[in-house]
Coordinates of C-alpha atoms in Angstrom, one line a residue:
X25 CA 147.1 36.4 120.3
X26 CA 144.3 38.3 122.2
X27 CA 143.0 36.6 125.4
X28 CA 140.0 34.9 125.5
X29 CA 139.4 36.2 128.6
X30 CA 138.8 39.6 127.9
X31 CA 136.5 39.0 124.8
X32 CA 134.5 37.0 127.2
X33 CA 134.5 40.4 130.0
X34 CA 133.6 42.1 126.8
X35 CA 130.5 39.8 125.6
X36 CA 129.2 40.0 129.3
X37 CA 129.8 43.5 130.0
X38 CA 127.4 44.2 126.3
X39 CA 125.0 41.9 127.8
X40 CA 124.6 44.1 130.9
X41 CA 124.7 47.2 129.2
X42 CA 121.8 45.8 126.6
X43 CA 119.6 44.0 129.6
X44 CA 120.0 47.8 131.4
X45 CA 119.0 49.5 128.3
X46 CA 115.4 47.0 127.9
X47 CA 114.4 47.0 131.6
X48 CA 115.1 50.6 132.2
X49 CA 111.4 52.3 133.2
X50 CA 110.7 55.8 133.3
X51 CA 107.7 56.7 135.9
X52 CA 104.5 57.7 134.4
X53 CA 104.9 61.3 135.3
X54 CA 108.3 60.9 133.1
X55 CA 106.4 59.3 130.0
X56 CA 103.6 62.2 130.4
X57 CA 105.9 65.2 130.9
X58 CA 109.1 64.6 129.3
X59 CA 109.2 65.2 125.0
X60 CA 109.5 62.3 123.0
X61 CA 113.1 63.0 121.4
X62 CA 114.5 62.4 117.9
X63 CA 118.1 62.3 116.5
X64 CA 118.9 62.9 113.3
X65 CA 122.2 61.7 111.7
X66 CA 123.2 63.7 108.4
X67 CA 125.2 62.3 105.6
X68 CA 129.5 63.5 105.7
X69 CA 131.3 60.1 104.7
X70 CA 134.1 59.5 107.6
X71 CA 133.1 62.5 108.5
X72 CA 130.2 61.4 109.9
X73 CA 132.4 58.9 112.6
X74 CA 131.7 62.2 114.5
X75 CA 128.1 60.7 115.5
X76 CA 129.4 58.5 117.7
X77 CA 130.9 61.1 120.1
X78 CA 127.3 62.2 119.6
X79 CA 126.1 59.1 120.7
X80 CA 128.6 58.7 123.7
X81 CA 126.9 62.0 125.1
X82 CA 123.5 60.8 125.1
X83 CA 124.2 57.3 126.7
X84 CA 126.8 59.2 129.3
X85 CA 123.9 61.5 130.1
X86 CA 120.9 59.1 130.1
X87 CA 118.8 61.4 127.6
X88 CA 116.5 59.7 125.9
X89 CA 116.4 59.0 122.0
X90 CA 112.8 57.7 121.1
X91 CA 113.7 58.0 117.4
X92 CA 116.4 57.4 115.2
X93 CA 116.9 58.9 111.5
X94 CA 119.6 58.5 108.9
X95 CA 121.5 59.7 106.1
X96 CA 124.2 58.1 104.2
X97 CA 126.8 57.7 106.9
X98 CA 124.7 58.4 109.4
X99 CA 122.4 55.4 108.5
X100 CA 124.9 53.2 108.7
X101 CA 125.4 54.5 112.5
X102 CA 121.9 54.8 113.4
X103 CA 121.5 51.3 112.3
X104 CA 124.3 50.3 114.5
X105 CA 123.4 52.0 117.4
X106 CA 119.9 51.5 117.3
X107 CA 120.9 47.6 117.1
X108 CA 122.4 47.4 120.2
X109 CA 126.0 48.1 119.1
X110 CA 127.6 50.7 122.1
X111 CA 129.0 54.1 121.1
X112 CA 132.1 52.2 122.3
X113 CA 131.9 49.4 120.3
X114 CA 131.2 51.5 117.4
X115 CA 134.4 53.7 118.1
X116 CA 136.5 50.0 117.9
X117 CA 134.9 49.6 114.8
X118 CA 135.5 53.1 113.5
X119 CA 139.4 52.9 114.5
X120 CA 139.5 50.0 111.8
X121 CA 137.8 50.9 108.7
X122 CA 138.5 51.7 106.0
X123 CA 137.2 52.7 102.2
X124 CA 138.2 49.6 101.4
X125 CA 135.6 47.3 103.5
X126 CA 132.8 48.1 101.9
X127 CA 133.7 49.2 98.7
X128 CA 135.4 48.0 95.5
X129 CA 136.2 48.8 91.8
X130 CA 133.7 48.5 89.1
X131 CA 133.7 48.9 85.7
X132 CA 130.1 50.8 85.2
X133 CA 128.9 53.6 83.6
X134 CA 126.7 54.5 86.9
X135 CA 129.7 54.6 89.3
X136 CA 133.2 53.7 89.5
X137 CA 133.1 52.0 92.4
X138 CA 130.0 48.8 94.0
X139 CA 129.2 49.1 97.9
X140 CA 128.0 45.4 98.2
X141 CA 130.4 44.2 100.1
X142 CA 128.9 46.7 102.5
X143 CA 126.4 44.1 103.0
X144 CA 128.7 41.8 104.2
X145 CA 130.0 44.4 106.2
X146 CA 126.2 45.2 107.8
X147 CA 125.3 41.8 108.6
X148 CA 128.5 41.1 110.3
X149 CA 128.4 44.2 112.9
X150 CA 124.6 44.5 113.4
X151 CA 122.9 43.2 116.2
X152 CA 119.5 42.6 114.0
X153 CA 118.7 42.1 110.3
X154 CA 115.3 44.0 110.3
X155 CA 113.8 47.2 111.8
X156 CA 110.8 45.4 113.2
X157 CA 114.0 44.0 115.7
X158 CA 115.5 47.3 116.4
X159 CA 115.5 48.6 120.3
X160 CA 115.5 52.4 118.9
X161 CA 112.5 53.1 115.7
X162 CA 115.0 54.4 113.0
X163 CA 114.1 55.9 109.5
X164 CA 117.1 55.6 106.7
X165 CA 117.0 57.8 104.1
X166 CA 117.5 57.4 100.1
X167 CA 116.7 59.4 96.9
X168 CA 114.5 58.1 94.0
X169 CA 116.9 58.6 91.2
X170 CA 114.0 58.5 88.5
X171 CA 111.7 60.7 90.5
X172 CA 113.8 63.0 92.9
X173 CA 111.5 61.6 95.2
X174 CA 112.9 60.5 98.8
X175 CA 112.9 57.4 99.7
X176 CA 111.7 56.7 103.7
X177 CA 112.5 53.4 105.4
X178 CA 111.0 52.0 108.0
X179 CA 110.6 48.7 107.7
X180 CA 111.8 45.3 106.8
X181 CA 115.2 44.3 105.7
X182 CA 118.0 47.1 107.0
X183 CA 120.9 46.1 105.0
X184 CA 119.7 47.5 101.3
X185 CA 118.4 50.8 102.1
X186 CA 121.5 51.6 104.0
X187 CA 123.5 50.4 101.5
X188 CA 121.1 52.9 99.2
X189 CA 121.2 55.6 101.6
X190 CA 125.0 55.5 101.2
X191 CA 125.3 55.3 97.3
X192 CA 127.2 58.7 96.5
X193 CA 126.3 59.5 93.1
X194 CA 129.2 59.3 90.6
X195 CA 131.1 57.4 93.2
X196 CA 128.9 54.2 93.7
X197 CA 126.5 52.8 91.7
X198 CA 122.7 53.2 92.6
X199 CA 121.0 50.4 94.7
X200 CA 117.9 48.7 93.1
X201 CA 115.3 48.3 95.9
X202 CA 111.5 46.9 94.4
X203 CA 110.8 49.1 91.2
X204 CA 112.6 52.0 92.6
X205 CA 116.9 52.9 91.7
X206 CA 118.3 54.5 95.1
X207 CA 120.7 56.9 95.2
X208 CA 122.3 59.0 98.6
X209 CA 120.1 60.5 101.3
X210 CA 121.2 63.6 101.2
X211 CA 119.8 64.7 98.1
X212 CA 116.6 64.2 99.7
X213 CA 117.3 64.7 103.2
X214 CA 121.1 66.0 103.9
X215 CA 119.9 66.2 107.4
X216 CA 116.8 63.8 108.1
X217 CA 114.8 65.6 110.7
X218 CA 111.7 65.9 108.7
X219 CA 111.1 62.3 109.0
X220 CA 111.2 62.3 112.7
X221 CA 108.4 64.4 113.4
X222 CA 106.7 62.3 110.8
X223 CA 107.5 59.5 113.5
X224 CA 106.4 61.2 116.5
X225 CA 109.7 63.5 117.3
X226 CA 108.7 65.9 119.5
X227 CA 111.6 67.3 120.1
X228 CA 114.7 67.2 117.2
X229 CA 118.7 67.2 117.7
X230 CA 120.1 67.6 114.3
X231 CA 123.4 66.7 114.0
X232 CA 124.7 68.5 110.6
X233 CA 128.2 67.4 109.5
X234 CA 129.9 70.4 107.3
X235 CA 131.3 69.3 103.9
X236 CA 133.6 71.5 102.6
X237 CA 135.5 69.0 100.5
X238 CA 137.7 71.3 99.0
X239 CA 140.7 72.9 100.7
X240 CA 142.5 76.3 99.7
X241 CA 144.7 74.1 97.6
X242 CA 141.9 73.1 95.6
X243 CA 140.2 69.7 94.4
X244 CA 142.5 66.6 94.4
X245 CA 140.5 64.7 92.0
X246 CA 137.1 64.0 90.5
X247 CA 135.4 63.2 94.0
X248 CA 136.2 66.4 95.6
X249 CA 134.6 68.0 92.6
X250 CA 131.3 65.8 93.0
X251 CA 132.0 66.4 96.7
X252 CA 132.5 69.7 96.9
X253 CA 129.2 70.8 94.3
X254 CA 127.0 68.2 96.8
X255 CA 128.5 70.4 99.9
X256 CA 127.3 74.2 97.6
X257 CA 124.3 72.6 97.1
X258 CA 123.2 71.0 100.9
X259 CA 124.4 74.5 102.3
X260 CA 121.7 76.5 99.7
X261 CA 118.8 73.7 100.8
X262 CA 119.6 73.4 104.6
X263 CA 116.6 75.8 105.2
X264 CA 114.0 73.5 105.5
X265 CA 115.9 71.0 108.3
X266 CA 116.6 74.0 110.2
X267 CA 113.5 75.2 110.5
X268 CA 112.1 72.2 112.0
X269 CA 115.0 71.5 114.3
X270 CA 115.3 72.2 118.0
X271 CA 119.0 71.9 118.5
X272 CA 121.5 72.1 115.8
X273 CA 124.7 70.2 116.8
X274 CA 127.4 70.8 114.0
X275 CA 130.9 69.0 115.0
X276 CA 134.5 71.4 114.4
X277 CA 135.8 68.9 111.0
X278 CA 137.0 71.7 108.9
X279 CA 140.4 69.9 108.6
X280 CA 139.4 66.5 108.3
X281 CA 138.8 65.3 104.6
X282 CA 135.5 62.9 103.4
X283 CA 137.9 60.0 103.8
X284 CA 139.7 60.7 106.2
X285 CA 138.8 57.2 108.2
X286 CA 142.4 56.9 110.1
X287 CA 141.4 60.4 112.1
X288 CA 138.5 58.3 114.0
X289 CA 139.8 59.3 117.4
X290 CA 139.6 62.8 116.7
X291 CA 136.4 62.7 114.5
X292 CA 134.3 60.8 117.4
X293 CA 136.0 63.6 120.1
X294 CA 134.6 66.3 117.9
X295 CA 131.4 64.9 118.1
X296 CA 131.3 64.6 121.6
X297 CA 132.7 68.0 121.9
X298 CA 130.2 69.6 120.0
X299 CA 127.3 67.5 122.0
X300 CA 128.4 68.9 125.2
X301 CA 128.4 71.9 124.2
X302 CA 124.5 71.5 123.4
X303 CA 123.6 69.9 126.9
X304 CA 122.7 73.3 128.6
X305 CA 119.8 73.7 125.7
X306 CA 118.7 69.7 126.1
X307 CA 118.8 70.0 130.4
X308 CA 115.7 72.7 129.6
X309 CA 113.4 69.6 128.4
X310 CA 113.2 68.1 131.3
X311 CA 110.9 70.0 133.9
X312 CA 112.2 69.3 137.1
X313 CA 109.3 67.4 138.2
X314 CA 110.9 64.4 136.5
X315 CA 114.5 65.5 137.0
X316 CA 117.3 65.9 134.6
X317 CA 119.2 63.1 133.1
X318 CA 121.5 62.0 135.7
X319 CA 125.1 62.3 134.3
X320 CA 127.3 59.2 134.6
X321 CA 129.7 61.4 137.4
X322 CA 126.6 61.8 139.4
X323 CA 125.3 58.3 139.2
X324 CA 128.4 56.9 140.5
X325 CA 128.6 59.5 143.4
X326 CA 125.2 58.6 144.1
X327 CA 126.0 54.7 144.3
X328 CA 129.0 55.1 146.6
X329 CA 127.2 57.6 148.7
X330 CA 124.9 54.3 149.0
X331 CA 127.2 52.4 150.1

């Protein structure tokens, strides 16, 4: 039995980090000089638990994300993060899932398999229901089956255009949203950095998740064959994301498969691997009139030097 002690340290400890997160201030010579910076979270099934070693980086660091955009796994991230859920809290989460908790079998000629209990899913680990509520802006991506057209959301209810946004063709069935059928991000957007700047990015960090589905050995079954034509084609289109990007970050998960959810440990140290590695490029935003981001390390020096 787990003691109710330390869920209560836990509850208190999220309260502190959320209350630092809304009363933090930057000076006005910080808001004037500093670029307003946007993170974009590409689409790579479990691959995409690698985003929250992303994550960790940026809160470690105290850089600055003024906007948040999503594909497919990486909306369901964004959402979480941008909720108020830690990069901690979503590693405890990550450790636990499975394929199994948000999907199950259908019989349906648009998909073998129904995300709705994803819903349930959503509304039990977000902090909010709406992106009106959400402490970060965040867009989540989806593809207009009918038109090819993506699908940009910004507002209102968060739990059905994630669910869209994560609808892998042949895999799950399409997600009805208004008039429009909904389909995966990343046909429209593998990697959603044009719809940052169309929020105001400045600045973009894209974080691009490589999905090479197939090994030497060769496809295991009829999703690595979906998987693995998805992967051709997001490599042949990746032009236009990269174009607009400032910093590329693209995680070392050659060997981990799309499902691959009980590798979470190593997935989310990739991530954070691969951010760190990208810090040098970040540190040159920040003139030094406003001062870097003060890395964790130094903050605490800096308090017991107080003291």
């Amino acid at each position: 039995m787990k003691n109710p002690l330390n869920k209560i340290v836990r509850s208190v400890q999220a309260f502190g980090r959320e209350l630092k997160r809304q009363t933090r201030t930057e000076s006005p010579v910080e808001q004037s000089v500093r670029p307003k910076i946007g993170l974009a979270l590409g689409g790579g099934f479990a691959r995409g638990l690698a985003h929250i070693g992303v994550l960790k980086v940026f809160e470690e660091e105290q850089i600055p994300i003024d906007f948040l955009a999503g594909t497919s796994v990486g909306s369901m991230i964004g959402a979480g993060y941008a909720s108020g859920v830690s990069p901690t809290e979503l590693a405890e989460i990550a450790v636990k899932i499975r394929f199994k908790d948000f999907s199950r079998w259908t019989f349906s000629r648009f998909g073998l398999f129904s995300n709705d209990k994803m819903a349930a899913f959503l509304r039990d680990s977000l902090r909010c229901k709406t992106f009106e509520e959400l402490r970060i802006p965040l867009a989540v991506t989806a593809t207009d089956i009918i038109t090819g057209e993506p699908a940009v959301f910004t507002t209102g209810d968060l739990v059905d255009p994630v669910r869209a946004s994560c609808a892998y063709p042949g895999m799950f069935q399409p997600v009805k949203i208004g008039e429009r059928v909904l389909v995966d991000g990343l046909l429209a957007y593998s990697v959603p950095a044009i719809p940052l700047r169309a929020m105001g990015a400045e600045r973009v960090v894209a974080v691009h998740l490589a999905a090479n589905w197939v090994k030497p050995r060769g496809p295991r079954h009829v999703f690595d064959v979906i998987g693995q034509c998805f992967s051709i084609a997001q490599d042949k289109m990746g032009a236009s994301w990269r174009s607009i990007s400032d910093v590329v970050v693209e995680p070392d998960i050659g060997e981990f498969s799309y499902d691959d959810f009980a590798s979470a440990h190593q997935l989310v140290a990739a991530g954070e691997a691969a951010m760190r590695a990208a810090l040098p490029k970040l540190r040159e935003w920040f003139p030094a009139t406003t001062g870097e981001p003060q890395t964790a390390a130094a903050k605490t020096v800096a308090e017991v030097t107080a003291k």
